[in-house]
């Protein structure tokens, strides 16, 4: 399985934008880029996914590099509720397992 | 519209016992996946069910088995429990395919004494 690399932790101030990076240099042409987050004491929550083009939804934006070897999850205005572990996951078009790594622990300070 | 529901929320067992965990998928979803999450770690894939068949399996021993029913709900069974089986067990449901997001329940916390 193609692997992803994320920073262990990041900090942000409340109401500021947050850019969470993810490297995936061995991505294949049939891999979707998925982002999930996990708040304390909850199951993971789907955030966004994309294949080649940038994507926007009500939660976040996903910027995908032209060569697809990296991507960035963008939270436009961080709130305290956005403090969570964020996972960047490559998922084959066949739809098999999500292979979670260690993710990035995001701390949001007032 | 109810999301993914899991039962029970907490469970305490002793070594050697057997346990069954249950999952009801989100309405409209036909694929169910199970994950194990140890404290401080990311979830690890156990297996995925579609059309009542195990479609893919992660690196877990045969003590871990599952079932999917015609209404798409699912059970995870673990036999001969070990102390190392203590974890949060997560169920996720989705449509079929890599573009389909998985929706997770809040898990069953299993403690082995």
Coordinates of C-alpha atoms in Angstrom, one line a residue:
Chain A
X1 CA 0.0 0.0 0.0
X2 CA 1.1 3.5 -0.8
X3 CA 2.1 5.4 2.4
X4 CA 1.6 8.9 3.6
X5 CA 3.8 11.1 5.7
X6 CA 2.4 13.8 8.0
X7 CA 3.9 15.9 10.8
X8 CA 3.3 14.5 14.2
X9 CA 1.7 17.7 15.5
X10 CA 0.8 21.3 14.6
X11 CA -0.5 24.3 16.4
X12 CA -2.8 27.0 15.3
X13 CA -4.5 30.0 16.8
X14 CA -8.3 30.2 16.8
X15 CA -9.8 31.9 13.8
X16 CA -6.7 31.5 11.8
X17 CA -6.4 29.3 8.7
X18 CA -4.6 26.0 9.1
X19 CA -2.7 24.1 6.4
X20 CA -2.1 20.5 7.2
X21 CA 0.4 18.9 4.8
X22 CA 0.7 15.3 3.6
X23 CA 3.3 13.7 1.4
X24 CA 2.5 10.6 -0.7
X25 CA 5.3 10.2 -3.2
X26 CA 4.4 6.6 -4.1
X27 CA 0.7 7.3 -4.9
X28 CA -0.7 5.3 -7.8
X29 CA -3.1 6.5 -10.5
X30 CA -6.1 4.8 -8.9
X31 CA -5.6 6.1 -5.3
X32 CA -8.0 8.6 -3.9
X33 CA -6.7 11.0 -1.2
X34 CA -8.9 10.9 1.8
X35 CA -8.8 13.0 5.0
X36 CA -10.4 12.0 8.2
X37 CA -10.2 13.5 11.7
X38 CA -10.8 12.0 15.1
X39 CA -11.9 14.1 18.1
X40 CA -11.2 12.8 21.6
X41 CA -13.5 9.9 22.6
X42 CA -15.1 9.7 19.1
X43 CA -14.8 7.6 16.0
X44 CA -13.0 9.0 13.0
X45 CA -15.0 11.5 11.0
X46 CA -14.8 11.9 7.2
X47 CA -13.5 15.4 6.2
X48 CA -12.9 15.4 2.4
X49 CA -11.4 13.4 -0.4
X50 CA -10.2 14.0 -4.0
X51 CA -8.5 12.3 -6.9
X52 CA -6.8 15.0 -9.0
X53 CA -8.5 18.3 -8.7
X54 CA -8.8 20.6 -5.7
X55 CA -12.0 20.0 -3.7
X56 CA -14.1 22.2 -1.4
X57 CA -16.8 21.3 1.0
X58 CA -18.4 22.9 4.1
X59 CA -15.7 21.6 6.4
X60 CA -12.5 22.2 4.5
X61 CA -10.6 22.5 1.2
X62 CA -8.2 19.9 -0.3
X63 CA -5.4 21.2 -2.4
X64 CA -3.7 18.4 -4.5
X65 CA -0.3 19.0 -6.1
X66 CA -0.1 18.7 -9.9
X67 CA 2.0 15.5 -9.7
X68 CA -0.3 14.2 -6.9
X69 CA 2.7 13.4 -4.7
X70 CA 1.5 15.8 -1.9
X71 CA -1.7 17.4 -0.7
X72 CA -2.8 19.9 1.8
X73 CA -5.9 20.0 3.9
X74 CA -7.0 23.6 4.6
X75 CA -9.2 24.6 7.5
X76 CA -10.2 28.2 6.6
X77 CA -10.9 29.4 10.2
X78 CA -9.8 27.1 13.0
X79 CA -12.1 26.8 16.0
X80 CA -11.5 25.0 19.3
X81 CA -13.7 22.2 18.0
X82 CA -11.2 21.5 15.2
X83 CA -8.6 20.2 17.7
X84 CA -8.2 16.6 16.7
X85 CA -6.0 14.1 15.1
X86 CA -6.1 14.5 11.3
X87 CA -5.3 11.5 9.1
X88 CA -4.3 11.6 5.4
X89 CA -5.1 8.2 3.8
X90 CA -4.6 6.9 0.3
X91 CA -7.5 4.6 -0.8
X92 CA -7.6 2.5 -3.9
X93 CA -10.5 2.8 -6.3
X94 CA -11.5 -0.7 -5.3
X95 CA -12.6 0.7 -1.9
X96 CA -10.8 -1.6 0.4
X97 CA -9.4 -0.8 3.9
X98 CA -8.5 2.7 5.1
X99 CA -4.9 2.4 6.3
X100 CA -4.6 4.9 9.1
X101 CA -1.1 6.1 10.0
X102 CA -0.3 8.2 13.1
X103 CA -1.8 11.3 11.7
X104 CA -1.2 14.9 12.8
X105 CA -2.4 16.1 16.2
X106 CA -3.8 19.6 15.7
X107 CA -3.8 21.9 18.8
X108 CA -5.9 25.0 18.5
X109 CA -5.3 27.8 21.1
X110 CA -7.6 30.7 21.9
Chain B
X1 CA -31.2 9.8 9.7
X2 CA -29.3 7.6 12.1
X3 CA -25.6 7.2 11.6
X4 CA -23.6 4.1 12.4
X5 CA -24.6 2.6 15.7
X6 CA -22.6 0.2 17.8
X7 CA -23.4 -1.8 20.8
X8 CA -22.5 -2.2 23.5
X9 CA -20.5 1.0 24.2
X10 CA -18.4 -0.6 26.9
X11 CA -17.6 -4.2 27.8
X12 CA -15.4 -5.9 30.3
X13 CA -14.3 -9.5 29.8
X14 CA -11.7 -11.8 31.2
X15 CA -8.9 -13.7 29.4
X16 CA -10.1 -16.7 27.5
X17 CA -13.7 -15.5 27.1
X18 CA -15.5 -14.8 23.9
X19 CA -17.2 -11.5 22.8
X20 CA -19.6 -10.4 20.2
X21 CA -19.8 -6.7 19.1
X22 CA -22.7 -5.4 16.9
X23 CA -23.0 -2.7 14.3
X24 CA -25.9 -1.2 12.4
X25 CA -24.7 0.7 9.3
X26 CA -25.9 4.1 8.2
X27 CA -29.1 3.9 6.1
X28 CA -28.3 3.3 2.4
X29 CA -24.9 1.7 3.1
X30 CA -24.1 -1.9 2.1
X31 CA -20.5 -2.2 3.1
X32 CA -19.2 -2.6 6.7
X33 CA -15.6 -2.5 7.9
X34 CA -14.2 -3.2 11.3
X35 CA -11.2 -1.6 12.9
X36 CA -9.3 -2.0 16.2
X37 CA -7.8 1.1 17.8
X38 CA -5.3 0.6 20.7
X39 CA -4.7 3.6 23.0
X40 CA -2.6 6.3 21.3
X41 CA -2.6 4.5 18.0
X42 CA -4.5 5.0 14.7
X43 CA -7.2 2.5 13.8
X44 CA -6.1 -0.8 12.4
X45 CA -8.2 -2.6 9.7
X46 CA -9.6 -6.0 10.7
X47 CA -12.0 -6.9 7.9
X48 CA -14.6 -5.7 5.5
X49 CA -18.0 -7.2 4.6
X50 CA -20.0 -6.8 1.4
X51 CA -23.0 -8.9 0.3
X52 CA -22.6 -11.0 3.4
X53 CA -19.1 -12.1 2.4
X54 CA -15.7 -11.1 3.8
X55 CA -14.2 -9.0 1.1
X56 CA -10.8 -8.1 2.6
X57 CA -9.0 -9.0 5.8
X58 CA -6.2 -7.2 7.6
X59 CA -3.4 -8.8 9.6
X60 CA -5.5 -10.3 12.4
X61 CA -5.6 -13.9 13.6
X62 CA -8.5 -16.3 13.0
X63 CA -9.8 -15.6 16.6
X64 CA -11.3 -12.5 14.9
X65 CA -14.3 -13.4 12.8
X66 CA -17.3 -11.6 11.5
X67 CA -20.7 -11.8 9.9
X68 CA -22.9 -9.6 7.8
X69 CA -26.7 -10.1 7.8
X70 CA -29.1 -9.5 4.9
X71 CA -30.1 -6.1 6.4
X72 CA -26.4 -5.1 6.2
X73 CA -25.8 -5.1 9.9
X74 CA -22.7 -6.8 11.1
X75 CA -21.1 -8.6 14.1
X76 CA -17.5 -8.9 15.1
X77 CA -16.6 -12.0 17.2
X78 CA -13.4 -12.5 19.1
X79 CA -12.6 -15.8 20.7
X80 CA -10.1 -16.7 23.4
X81 CA -9.6 -13.1 24.5
X82 CA -6.1 -11.9 25.3
X83 CA -5.1 -8.9 27.4
X84 CA -3.8 -7.4 24.2
X85 CA -7.3 -7.4 22.7
X86 CA -8.2 -4.5 25.0
X87 CA -9.0 -1.6 22.6
X88 CA -11.7 0.5 21.0
X89 CA -13.4 -1.4 18.2
X90 CA -14.8 0.7 15.5
X91 CA -17.4 -0.1 12.8
X92 CA -17.6 1.9 9.6
X93 CA -20.1 1.7 6.8
X94 CA -20.1 3.0 3.3
X95 CA -21.2 2.4 -0.3
X96 CA -18.9 0.3 -2.3
X97 CA -15.8 1.8 -3.9
X98 CA -12.8 4.0 -3.1
X99 CA -14.6 7.2 -3.7
X100 CA -17.2 6.4 -1.0
X101 CA -16.4 7.9 2.4
X102 CA -16.6 5.6 5.4
X103 CA -18.9 6.7 8.2
X104 CA -17.8 5.6 11.7
X105 CA -19.6 4.8 14.8
X106 CA -18.2 5.8 18.2
X107 CA -17.0 2.3 18.9
X108 CA -17.1 -0.3 21.6
X109 CA -14.5 0.0 24.4
X110 CA -13.4 -3.5 25.2
X111 CA -11.4 -4.1 28.4
X112 CA -9.8 -7.5 29.2
X113 CA -9.0 -8.3 32.8

